[in-house]
Short mmCIF file of the C-alpha atoms (twelve columns), coordinates in Angstrom:
data_MODEL
# 
_entry.id   MODEL 
# 
loop_
_atom_site.group_PDB 
_atom_site.id 
_atom_site.type_symbol 
_atom_site.label_atom_id 
_atom_site.label_alt_id 
_atom_site.label_comp_id 
_atom_site.label_asym_id 
_atom_site.label_seq_id 
_atom_site.Cartn_x 
_atom_site.Cartn_y 
_atom_site.Cartn_z 
_atom_site.pdbx_PDB_model_num 
ATOM 1   C CA . MET A 1   0.083   0.059   0.118   1 
ATOM 2   C CA . SER A 2   1.605   3.372   -0.995  1 
ATOM 3   C CA . SER A 3   0.154   6.891   -0.346  1 
ATOM 4   C CA . VAL A 4   -0.528  9.392   -3.070  1 
ATOM 5   C CA . ILE A 5   -0.424  12.227  -0.426  1 
ATOM 6   C CA . LYS A 6   2.317   14.655  -1.110  1 
ATOM 7   C CA . TYR A 7   3.915   15.962  2.176   1 
ATOM 8   C CA . PRO A 8   5.809   18.978  2.240   1 
ATOM 9   C CA . GLY A 9   9.595   18.601  1.802   1 
ATOM 10  C CA . ASN A 10  9.180   15.302  0.182   1 
ATOM 11  C CA . ALA A 11  8.696   13.803  3.800   1 
ATOM 12  C CA . ARG A 12  7.916   9.966   3.642   1 
ATOM 13  C CA . PHE A 13  4.902   10.579  6.101   1 
ATOM 14  C CA . GLY A 14  3.130   13.164  7.883   1 
ATOM 15  C CA . ALA A 15  2.079   13.787  11.510  1 
ATOM 16  C CA . SER A 16  -0.195  16.146  13.649  1 
ATOM 17  C CA . VAL A 17  0.051   16.849  17.213  1 
ATOM 18  C CA . SER A 18  -3.427  17.511  18.559  1 
ATOM 19  C CA . PHE A 19  -4.777  18.248  21.961  1 
ATOM 20  C CA . ASP A 20  -8.443  17.750  23.214  1 
ATOM 21  C CA . PHE A 21  -8.642  20.783  25.409  1 
ATOM 22  C CA . ASP A 22  -11.136 19.108  27.973  1 
ATOM 23  C CA . ALA A 23  -11.311 21.195  31.234  1 
ATOM 24  C CA . GLU A 24  -14.305 21.203  33.631  1 
ATOM 25  C CA . GLU A 25  -16.788 20.749  30.597  1 
ATOM 26  C CA . VAL A 26  -15.710 16.974  30.038  1 
ATOM 27  C CA . TRP A 27  -17.029 16.253  33.452  1 
ATOM 28  C CA . ILE A 28  -20.118 18.180  33.202  1 
ATOM 29  C CA . GLY A 29  -21.276 17.737  29.590  1 
ATOM 30  C CA . GLU A 30  -22.907 14.318  30.091  1 
ATOM 31  C CA . GLN A 31  -23.005 14.226  33.652  1 
ATOM 32  C CA . PRO A 32  -24.531 17.647  34.934  1 
ATOM 33  C CA . GLU A 33  -24.218 16.551  38.714  1 
ATOM 34  C CA . ASN A 34  -20.630 16.917  38.478  1 
ATOM 35  C CA . ALA A 35  -20.995 20.671  38.497  1 
ATOM 36  C CA . HIS A 36  -21.346 20.469  42.316  1 
ATOM 37  C CA . ARG A 37  -18.305 18.247  42.740  1 
ATOM 38  C CA . PRO A 38  -15.303 20.537  43.077  1 
ATOM 39  C CA . GLY A 39  -12.578 17.684  43.432  1 
ATOM 40  C CA . VAL A 40  -13.927 16.014  40.191  1 
ATOM 41  C CA . LEU A 41  -13.924 19.552  38.452  1 
ATOM 42  C CA . SER A 42  -10.295 20.326  39.521  1 
ATOM 43  C CA . GLN A 43  -8.982  17.295  37.360  1 
ATOM 44  C CA . GLY A 44  -10.083 19.387  34.125  1 
ATOM 45  C CA . ALA A 45  -9.015  22.754  35.773  1 
ATOM 46  C CA . TYR A 46  -5.443  21.475  35.917  1 
ATOM 47  C CA . GLY A 47  -5.208  21.267  32.336  1 
ATOM 48  C CA . ALA A 48  -6.187  24.775  31.502  1 
ATOM 49  C CA . ARG A 49  -4.323  26.254  34.621  1 
ATOM 50  C CA . VAL A 50  -1.208  24.288  34.479  1 
ATOM 51  C CA . GLY A 51  -1.074  21.861  31.669  1 
ATOM 52  C CA . VAL A 52  -1.618  24.240  28.953  1 
ATOM 53  C CA . PRO A 53  1.159   26.617  29.789  1 
ATOM 54  C CA . LEU A 54  3.551   23.709  30.204  1 
ATOM 55  C CA . ILE A 55  2.740   22.217  26.928  1 
ATOM 56  C CA . LEU A 56  3.006   25.568  25.155  1 
ATOM 57  C CA . ASP A 57  6.513   25.946  26.281  1 
ATOM 58  C CA . LEU A 58  7.492   22.307  25.180  1 
ATOM 59  C CA . LEU A 59  5.874   22.936  21.719  1 
ATOM 60  C CA . ALA A 60  8.039   26.031  21.317  1 
ATOM 61  C CA . GLU A 61  11.098  24.336  22.441  1 
ATOM 62  C CA . HIS A 62  10.529  21.703  19.597  1 
ATOM 63  C CA . GLY A 63  9.281   24.225  17.097  1 
ATOM 64  C CA . VAL A 64  5.985   22.409  16.523  1 
ATOM 65  C CA . ARG A 65  2.557   23.932  15.739  1 
ATOM 66  C CA . ALA A 66  -0.233  22.053  17.102  1 
ATOM 67  C CA . THR A 67  -4.272  21.925  16.869  1 
ATOM 68  C CA . PHE A 68  -6.188  22.340  20.073  1 
ATOM 69  C CA . PHE A 69  -9.724  21.181  19.829  1 
ATOM 70  C CA . VAL A 70  -11.771 23.482  22.518  1 
ATOM 71  C CA . CYS A 71  -15.208 23.269  23.919  1 
ATOM 72  C CA . GLY A 72  -17.155 26.604  23.913  1 
ATOM 73  C CA . LYS A 73  -17.827 26.533  27.592  1 
ATOM 74  C CA . ASP A 74  -14.333 25.651  28.620  1 
ATOM 75  C CA . ALA A 75  -13.118 28.848  26.365  1 
ATOM 76  C CA . LEU A 76  -15.673 30.773  28.396  1 
ATOM 77  C CA . ARG A 77  -14.084 29.545  31.582  1 
ATOM 78  C CA . HIS A 78  -10.539 29.825  30.547  1 
ATOM 79  C CA . PRO A 79  -10.337 32.530  27.875  1 
ATOM 80  C CA . ASP A 80  -6.791  33.463  28.643  1 
ATOM 81  C CA . ALA A 81  -5.640  29.870  28.203  1 
ATOM 82  C CA . VAL A 82  -7.310  29.967  24.782  1 
ATOM 83  C CA . ARG A 83  -5.782  33.426  23.894  1 
ATOM 84  C CA . SER A 84  -2.468  31.951  24.768  1 
ATOM 85  C CA . ILE A 85  -2.650  29.030  22.330  1 
ATOM 86  C CA . ILE A 86  -3.711  31.345  19.702  1 
ATOM 87  C CA . ALA A 87  -0.896  33.866  20.382  1 
ATOM 88  C CA . ALA A 88  1.658   31.069  20.186  1 
ATOM 89  C CA . GLY A 89  0.556   30.179  16.743  1 
ATOM 90  C CA . HIS A 90  -1.493  27.123  17.227  1 
ATOM 91  C CA . GLU A 91  -4.731  26.124  15.450  1 
ATOM 92  C CA . ILE A 92  -8.085  26.042  17.367  1 
ATOM 93  C CA . GLY A 93  -10.511 23.689  16.521  1 
ATOM 94  C CA . HIS A 94  -14.166 23.140  17.473  1 
ATOM 95  C CA . HIS A 95  -14.909 20.575  20.209  1 
ATOM 96  C CA . GLY A 96  -18.430 21.061  20.810  1 
ATOM 97  C CA . HIS A 97  -20.048 23.915  23.067  1 
ATOM 98  C CA . SER A 98  -20.734 21.720  25.959  1 
ATOM 99  C CA . HIS A 99  -18.916 18.441  26.015  1 
ATOM 100 C CA . THR A 100 -22.034 16.610  24.983  1 
ATOM 101 C CA . SER A 101 -22.110 13.747  22.091  1 
ATOM 102 C CA . PRO A 102 -23.912 14.745  19.007  1 
ATOM 103 C CA . THR A 103 -25.683 11.219  19.388  1 
ATOM 104 C CA . ALA A 104 -27.583 12.647  22.488  1 
ATOM 105 C CA . LEU A 105 -28.736 15.693  20.571  1 
ATOM 106 C CA . ASP A 106 -31.516 16.385  17.878  1 
ATOM 107 C CA . ARG A 107 -30.658 18.231  14.873  1 
ATOM 108 C CA . ASP A 108 -31.521 21.713  16.170  1 
ATOM 109 C CA . ALA A 109 -29.668 21.281  19.556  1 
ATOM 110 C CA . GLU A 110 -26.572 19.857  17.629  1 
ATOM 111 C CA . ARG A 111 -26.697 22.938  15.438  1 
ATOM 112 C CA . ALA A 112 -27.010 25.258  18.369  1 
ATOM 113 C CA . GLU A 113 -23.968 23.482  19.786  1 
ATOM 114 C CA . LEU A 114 -21.914 24.261  16.754  1 
ATOM 115 C CA . ILE A 115 -23.123 27.884  16.307  1 
ATOM 116 C CA . ASP A 116 -22.442 28.742  20.099  1 
ATOM 117 C CA . GLY A 117 -18.943 27.220  20.256  1 
ATOM 118 C CA . LEU A 118 -18.119 28.848  17.037  1 
ATOM 119 C CA . ALA A 119 -19.258 32.236  18.473  1 
ATOM 120 C CA . VAL A 120 -17.208 31.762  21.442  1 
ATOM 121 C CA . LEU A 121 -13.902 30.764  19.696  1 
ATOM 122 C CA . ARG A 122 -14.179 33.330  16.997  1 
ATOM 123 C CA . GLU A 123 -14.544 35.999  19.736  1 
ATOM 124 C CA . LEU A 124 -11.366 34.982  21.196  1 
ATOM 125 C CA . GLY A 125 -9.761  35.451  17.757  1 
ATOM 126 C CA . ALA A 126 -9.671  31.850  16.530  1 
ATOM 127 C CA . ASP A 127 -9.964  31.002  12.799  1 
ATOM 128 C CA . VAL A 128 -11.791 27.699  13.259  1 
ATOM 129 C CA . ARG A 129 -11.907 25.412  10.278  1 
ATOM 130 C CA . GLY A 130 -11.929 21.992  11.822  1 
ATOM 131 C CA . TYR A 131 -14.378 20.091  14.119  1 
ATOM 132 C CA . ARG A 132 -13.832 17.217  16.662  1 
ATOM 133 C CA . SER A 133 -16.641 15.783  18.368  1 
ATOM 134 C CA . PRO A 134 -16.634 15.436  22.029  1 
ATOM 135 C CA . SER A 135 -17.224 11.850  21.771  1 
ATOM 136 C CA . TRP A 136 -15.400 11.227  18.304  1 
ATOM 137 C CA . GLU A 137 -18.833 10.324  16.934  1 
ATOM 138 C CA . PHE A 138 -21.462 11.513  14.511  1 
ATOM 139 C CA . SER A 139 -25.299 11.885  14.505  1 
ATOM 140 C CA . PRO A 140 -27.175 11.408  11.378  1 
ATOM 141 C CA . HIS A 141 -26.923 15.084  10.871  1 
ATOM 142 C CA . THR A 142 -23.241 16.053  11.617  1 
ATOM 143 C CA . LEU A 143 -21.677 16.132  8.120   1 
ATOM 144 C CA . GLU A 144 -24.635 18.289  6.920   1 
ATOM 145 C CA . LEU A 145 -24.544 20.701  9.891   1 
ATOM 146 C CA . LEU A 146 -20.661 21.062  9.390   1 
ATOM 147 C CA . THR A 147 -20.981 21.874  5.813   1 
ATOM 148 C CA . GLU A 148 -23.901 24.271  6.627   1 
ATOM 149 C CA . GLN A 149 -21.504 26.071  8.879   1 
ATOM 150 C CA . GLY A 150 -18.472 26.325  6.577   1 
ATOM 151 C CA . PHE A 151 -16.293 23.776  8.345   1 
ATOM 152 C CA . GLU A 152 -13.363 22.406  6.136   1 
ATOM 153 C CA . TYR A 153 -12.482 19.257  7.992   1 
ATOM 154 C CA . SER A 154 -13.318 16.689  10.391  1 
ATOM 155 C CA . SER A 155 -11.275 14.782  12.805  1 
ATOM 156 C CA . ASN A 156 -13.447 11.938  14.144  1 
ATOM 157 C CA . LEU A 157 -13.287 8.945   12.315  1 
ATOM 158 C CA . LEU A 158 -11.083 5.810   12.670  1 
ATOM 159 C CA . ASN A 159 -11.231 4.082   9.271   1 
ATOM 160 C CA . ASP A 160 -7.873  4.875   8.044   1 
ATOM 161 C CA . PHE A 161 -4.384  6.096   8.869   1 
ATOM 162 C CA . ARG A 162 -4.420  8.619   5.933   1 
ATOM 163 C CA . PRO A 163 -6.470  11.778  5.537   1 
ATOM 164 C CA . TYR A 164 -9.121  11.573  2.703   1 
ATOM 165 C CA . ARG A 165 -12.200 13.503  1.456   1 
ATOM 166 C CA . HIS A 166 -15.741 12.764  1.794   1 
ATOM 167 C CA . ALA A 167 -17.465 12.019  -1.493  1 
ATOM 168 C CA . SER A 168 -20.859 12.951  0.261   1 
ATOM 169 C CA . HIS A 169 -19.814 16.578  1.668   1 
ATOM 170 C CA . PRO A 170 -17.029 19.064  0.827   1 
ATOM 171 C CA . LEU A 171 -15.117 18.099  3.851   1 
ATOM 172 C CA . ALA A 172 -11.738 16.328  4.572   1 
ATOM 173 C CA . GLU A 173 -11.441 13.717  7.218   1 
ATOM 174 C CA . VAL A 174 -8.194  13.310  9.100   1 
ATOM 175 C CA . PRO A 175 -8.515  10.245  11.116  1 
ATOM 176 C CA . VAL A 176 -8.055  9.647   14.826  1 
ATOM 177 C CA . SER A 177 -7.196  6.312   16.642  1 
ATOM 178 C CA . TRP A 178 -7.564  5.136   20.029  1 
ATOM 179 C CA . ILE A 179 -3.933  3.599   20.110  1 
ATOM 180 C CA . LEU A 180 -2.485  7.086   19.697  1 
ATOM 181 C CA . ASP A 181 -4.703  8.885   22.178  1 
ATOM 182 C CA . ASP A 182 -3.426  9.459   25.770  1 
ATOM 183 C CA . ALA A 183 -6.870  9.005   27.381  1 
ATOM 184 C CA . PRO A 184 -7.220  4.987   26.986  1 
ATOM 185 C CA . HIS A 185 -3.787  4.698   28.765  1 
ATOM 186 C CA . PHE A 186 -3.679  7.441   31.296  1 
ATOM 187 C CA . TRP A 187 -7.112  8.249   32.284  1 
ATOM 188 C CA . PHE A 188 -7.979  7.207   35.749  1 
ATOM 189 C CA . ALA A 189 -11.573 6.588   36.378  1 
ATOM 190 C CA . ASN A 190 -12.080 7.561   40.122  1 
ATOM 191 C CA . ASP A 191 -15.878 6.853   40.144  1 
ATOM 192 C CA . THR A 192 -15.196 3.181   39.639  1 
ATOM 193 C CA . TRP A 193 -11.451 2.571   40.372  1 
ATOM 194 C CA . GLU A 194 -11.565 0.017   37.655  1 
ATOM 195 C CA . LYS A 195 -8.859  1.649   35.539  1 
ATOM 196 C CA . THR A 196 -5.108  1.659   36.511  1 
ATOM 197 C CA . ILE A 197 -2.675  4.465   35.668  1 
ATOM 198 C CA . ARG A 198 -0.063  3.350   33.145  1 
ATOM 199 C CA . SER A 199 3.481   4.570   33.116  1 
ATOM 200 C CA . PRO A 200 4.853   6.623   30.066  1 
ATOM 201 C CA . ARG A 201 7.296   3.720   29.397  1 
ATOM 202 C CA . GLU A 202 4.377   1.225   28.808  1 
ATOM 203 C CA . VAL A 203 2.351   3.603   26.719  1 
ATOM 204 C CA . TRP A 204 5.534   4.360   24.603  1 
ATOM 205 C CA . GLU A 205 5.764   0.611   23.944  1 
ATOM 206 C CA . VAL A 206 2.359   0.908   22.367  1 
ATOM 207 C CA . TRP A 207 2.689   4.100   20.464  1 
ATOM 208 C CA . GLN A 208 6.252   3.562   18.800  1 
ATOM 209 C CA . PRO A 209 5.485   0.380   16.751  1 
ATOM 210 C CA . GLU A 210 2.268   2.089   15.515  1 
ATOM 211 C CA . ILE A 211 3.939   5.401   14.547  1 
ATOM 212 C CA . ASP A 212 6.661   3.413   12.802  1 
ATOM 213 C CA . GLY A 213 4.223   1.256   11.005  1 
ATOM 214 C CA . ILE A 214 2.309   4.394   9.725   1 
ATOM 215 C CA . ALA A 215 5.548   5.710   8.628   1 
ATOM 216 C CA . ARG A 216 6.513   2.757   6.622   1 
ATOM 217 C CA . LEU A 217 3.149   2.998   4.914   1 
ATOM 218 C CA . GLY A 218 3.633   6.715   4.229   1 
ATOM 219 C CA . GLY A 219 0.521   7.497   6.147   1 
ATOM 220 C CA . HIS A 220 -0.528  10.189  8.732   1 
ATOM 221 C CA . VAL A 221 0.142   9.927   12.413  1 
ATOM 222 C CA . MET A 222 -2.476  11.715  14.472  1 
ATOM 223 C CA . LEU A 223 -1.291  12.001  18.296  1 
ATOM 224 C CA . THR A 224 -4.000  13.053  20.609  1 
ATOM 225 C CA . TYR A 225 -3.386  14.335  24.032  1 
ATOM 226 C CA . HIS A 226 -5.293  16.073  26.824  1 
ATOM 227 C CA . PRO A 227 -3.633  18.560  28.672  1 
ATOM 228 C CA . MET A 228 -5.224  17.612  31.944  1 
ATOM 229 C CA . LEU A 229 -3.550  14.092  31.568  1 
ATOM 230 C CA . SER A 230 -0.319  14.712  29.530  1 
ATOM 231 C CA . GLY A 231 0.183   18.034  31.037  1 
ATOM 232 C CA . ARG A 232 1.557   16.412  34.322  1 
ATOM 233 C CA . PRO A 233 5.278   16.732  34.993  1 
ATOM 234 C CA . SER A 234 5.924   13.003  34.517  1 
ATOM 235 C CA . ARG A 235 4.253   12.916  31.024  1 
ATOM 236 C CA . LEU A 236 5.821   16.142  29.353  1 
ATOM 237 C CA . GLY A 237 8.746   13.786  28.723  1 
ATOM 238 C CA . PHE A 238 6.273   11.394  26.782  1 
ATOM 239 C CA . ILE A 239 5.201   14.340  24.541  1 
ATOM 240 C CA . ALA A 240 8.893   15.370  24.029  1 
ATOM 241 C CA . GLN A 241 9.857   11.742  23.179  1 
ATOM 242 C CA . ALA A 242 7.167   11.379  20.531  1 
ATOM 243 C CA . LEU A 243 7.871   14.741  18.940  1 
ATOM 244 C CA . THR A 244 11.813  13.884  18.780  1 
ATOM 245 C CA . HIS A 245 10.810  10.448  17.271  1 
ATOM 246 C CA . LEU A 246 8.859   11.908  14.749  1 
ATOM 247 C CA . ARG A 247 11.407  14.297  13.665  1 
ATOM 248 C CA . ASP A 248 14.214  11.613  13.769  1 
ATOM 249 C CA . ALA A 249 11.944  9.337   11.494  1 
ATOM 250 C CA . GLY A 250 11.504  11.862  8.862   1 
ATOM 251 C CA . ALA A 251 8.029   13.251  9.502   1 
ATOM 252 C CA . TRP A 252 6.503   16.283  8.400   1 
ATOM 253 C CA . ILE A 253 4.587   17.836  11.178  1 
ATOM 254 C CA . GLY A 254 1.681   20.061  10.498  1 
ATOM 255 C CA . THR A 255 -1.501  21.267  12.086  1 
ATOM 256 C CA . VAL A 256 -4.629  19.256  11.398  1 
ATOM 257 C CA . GLY A 257 -5.985  22.121  9.126   1 
ATOM 258 C CA . GLU A 258 -2.845  22.100  7.065   1 
ATOM 259 C CA . VAL A 259 -3.159  18.102  6.627   1 
ATOM 260 C CA . ALA A 260 -6.671  18.699  5.445   1 
ATOM 261 C CA . GLN A 261 -5.386  21.072  2.630   1 
ATOM 262 C CA . LEU A 262 -2.493  18.622  1.207   1 
ATOM 263 C CA . PRO A 263 -2.533  17.780  -2.321  1 
ATOM 264 C CA . GLY A 264 -3.546  13.931  -3.200  1 
ATOM 265 C CA . LEU A 265 -6.031  13.250  -0.730  1 
ATOM 266 C CA . GLU A 266 -8.433  10.482  -2.123  1 
ATOM 267 C CA . THR A 267 -12.105 11.067  -2.171  1 
ATOM 268 C CA . VAL A 268 -13.832 8.101   -0.552  1 
ATOM 269 C CA . ALA A 269 -17.492 7.205   -1.049  1 
ATOM 270 C CA . GLY A 270 -19.229 5.552   1.644   1 
ATOM 271 C CA . ALA A 271 -16.736 6.530   4.372   1 
ATOM 272 C CA . LEU A 272 -19.321 6.210   7.006   1 
ATOM 273 C CA . PRO A 273 -20.583 2.680   7.933   1 
ATOM 274 C CA . ALA A 274 -24.061 1.847   6.511   1 
ATOM 275 C CA . PRO A 275 -26.575 1.257   9.185   1 
ATOM 276 C CA . GLU A 276 -27.605 -1.926  7.903   1 
ATOM 277 C CA . ALA A 277 -25.935 -4.691  5.848   1 
ATOM 278 C CA . PRO A 278 -27.093 -4.792  2.290   1 
ATOM 279 C CA . ALA A 279 -29.546 -7.723  1.287   1 
ATOM 280 C CA . ARG A 280 -26.855 -9.239  -1.191  1 
ATOM 281 C CA . LEU A 281 -23.477 -8.626  -2.450  1 
ATOM 282 C CA . ALA A 282 -23.136 -5.852  -5.256  1 
ATOM 283 C CA . PRO A 283 -22.308 -7.308  -8.594  1 
ATOM 284 C CA . THR A 284 -18.728 -6.963  -9.715  1 
ATOM 285 C CA . ASN A 285 -17.991 -5.183  -12.971 1 
ATOM 286 C CA . GLU A 286 -17.443 -8.440  -14.986 1 
ATOM 287 C CA . GLN A 287 -20.803 -9.547  -13.634 1 
ATOM 288 C CA . GLU A 288 -22.447 -6.498  -14.892 1 
ATOM 289 C CA . MET A 289 -20.808 -6.830  -18.380 1 
ATOM 290 C CA . ASN A 290 -22.043 -10.444 -18.577 1 
ATOM 291 C CA . ARG A 291 -25.655 -9.491  -17.943 1 
# 
């Protein structure tokens, strides 16, 4: 399998460093009762108050521009953090207004979430072109609403390790993966105590083979971090390790918005899974000709 995507500088593969800026809203969006639990909310506040400044310093040290997907309500709580991200030259993407999955909303409510979040981010000075759902999930209306609101790309689906264009809508898709997301490895669920905390060494043993495999195939590495998780002192080195490895492996590193504009993106029909299996197999071209 070879990629036709042309990465700047003739790089053999591409990469993006993305952050899901989930502060207090990640705990409130789908569990409103958490609004009255300051201990729970303080986990998200750490990302905005402490994690983001540390991460911005690290990115500046490595000369990397990243994409931060931000909830509108978190931007309202932490406007200076969002302004600092913009001032440092990073991209801001839409991550919902509240941290509520589109699948939990009707069409009008989902549209309002997009509009309200856009208004806040743009008021802070962001040029918002991309959308990442709080749940990495779509409703039946999401692509239509993103097109209506003028978005240029989505970063939600897990069906490739190369960016592509949706045939059904004028949007690029820059895929994500759970393997290269810090949350499945680092998130501690203190409501159940069923999830242990992994060491950066263990997680790197998962990440490195995936990064190297994508590199061999000329694909795109999407790293996803959360400031409240990877902005901890012990994990800043984990971010630095990934950035150094990408550079040493010959990656071109661009924002998600820059990736969405690359030449050579394939247009894919039926990128979203069909809700039901077809009644029979579609005939092949040879079968059609013999009819």
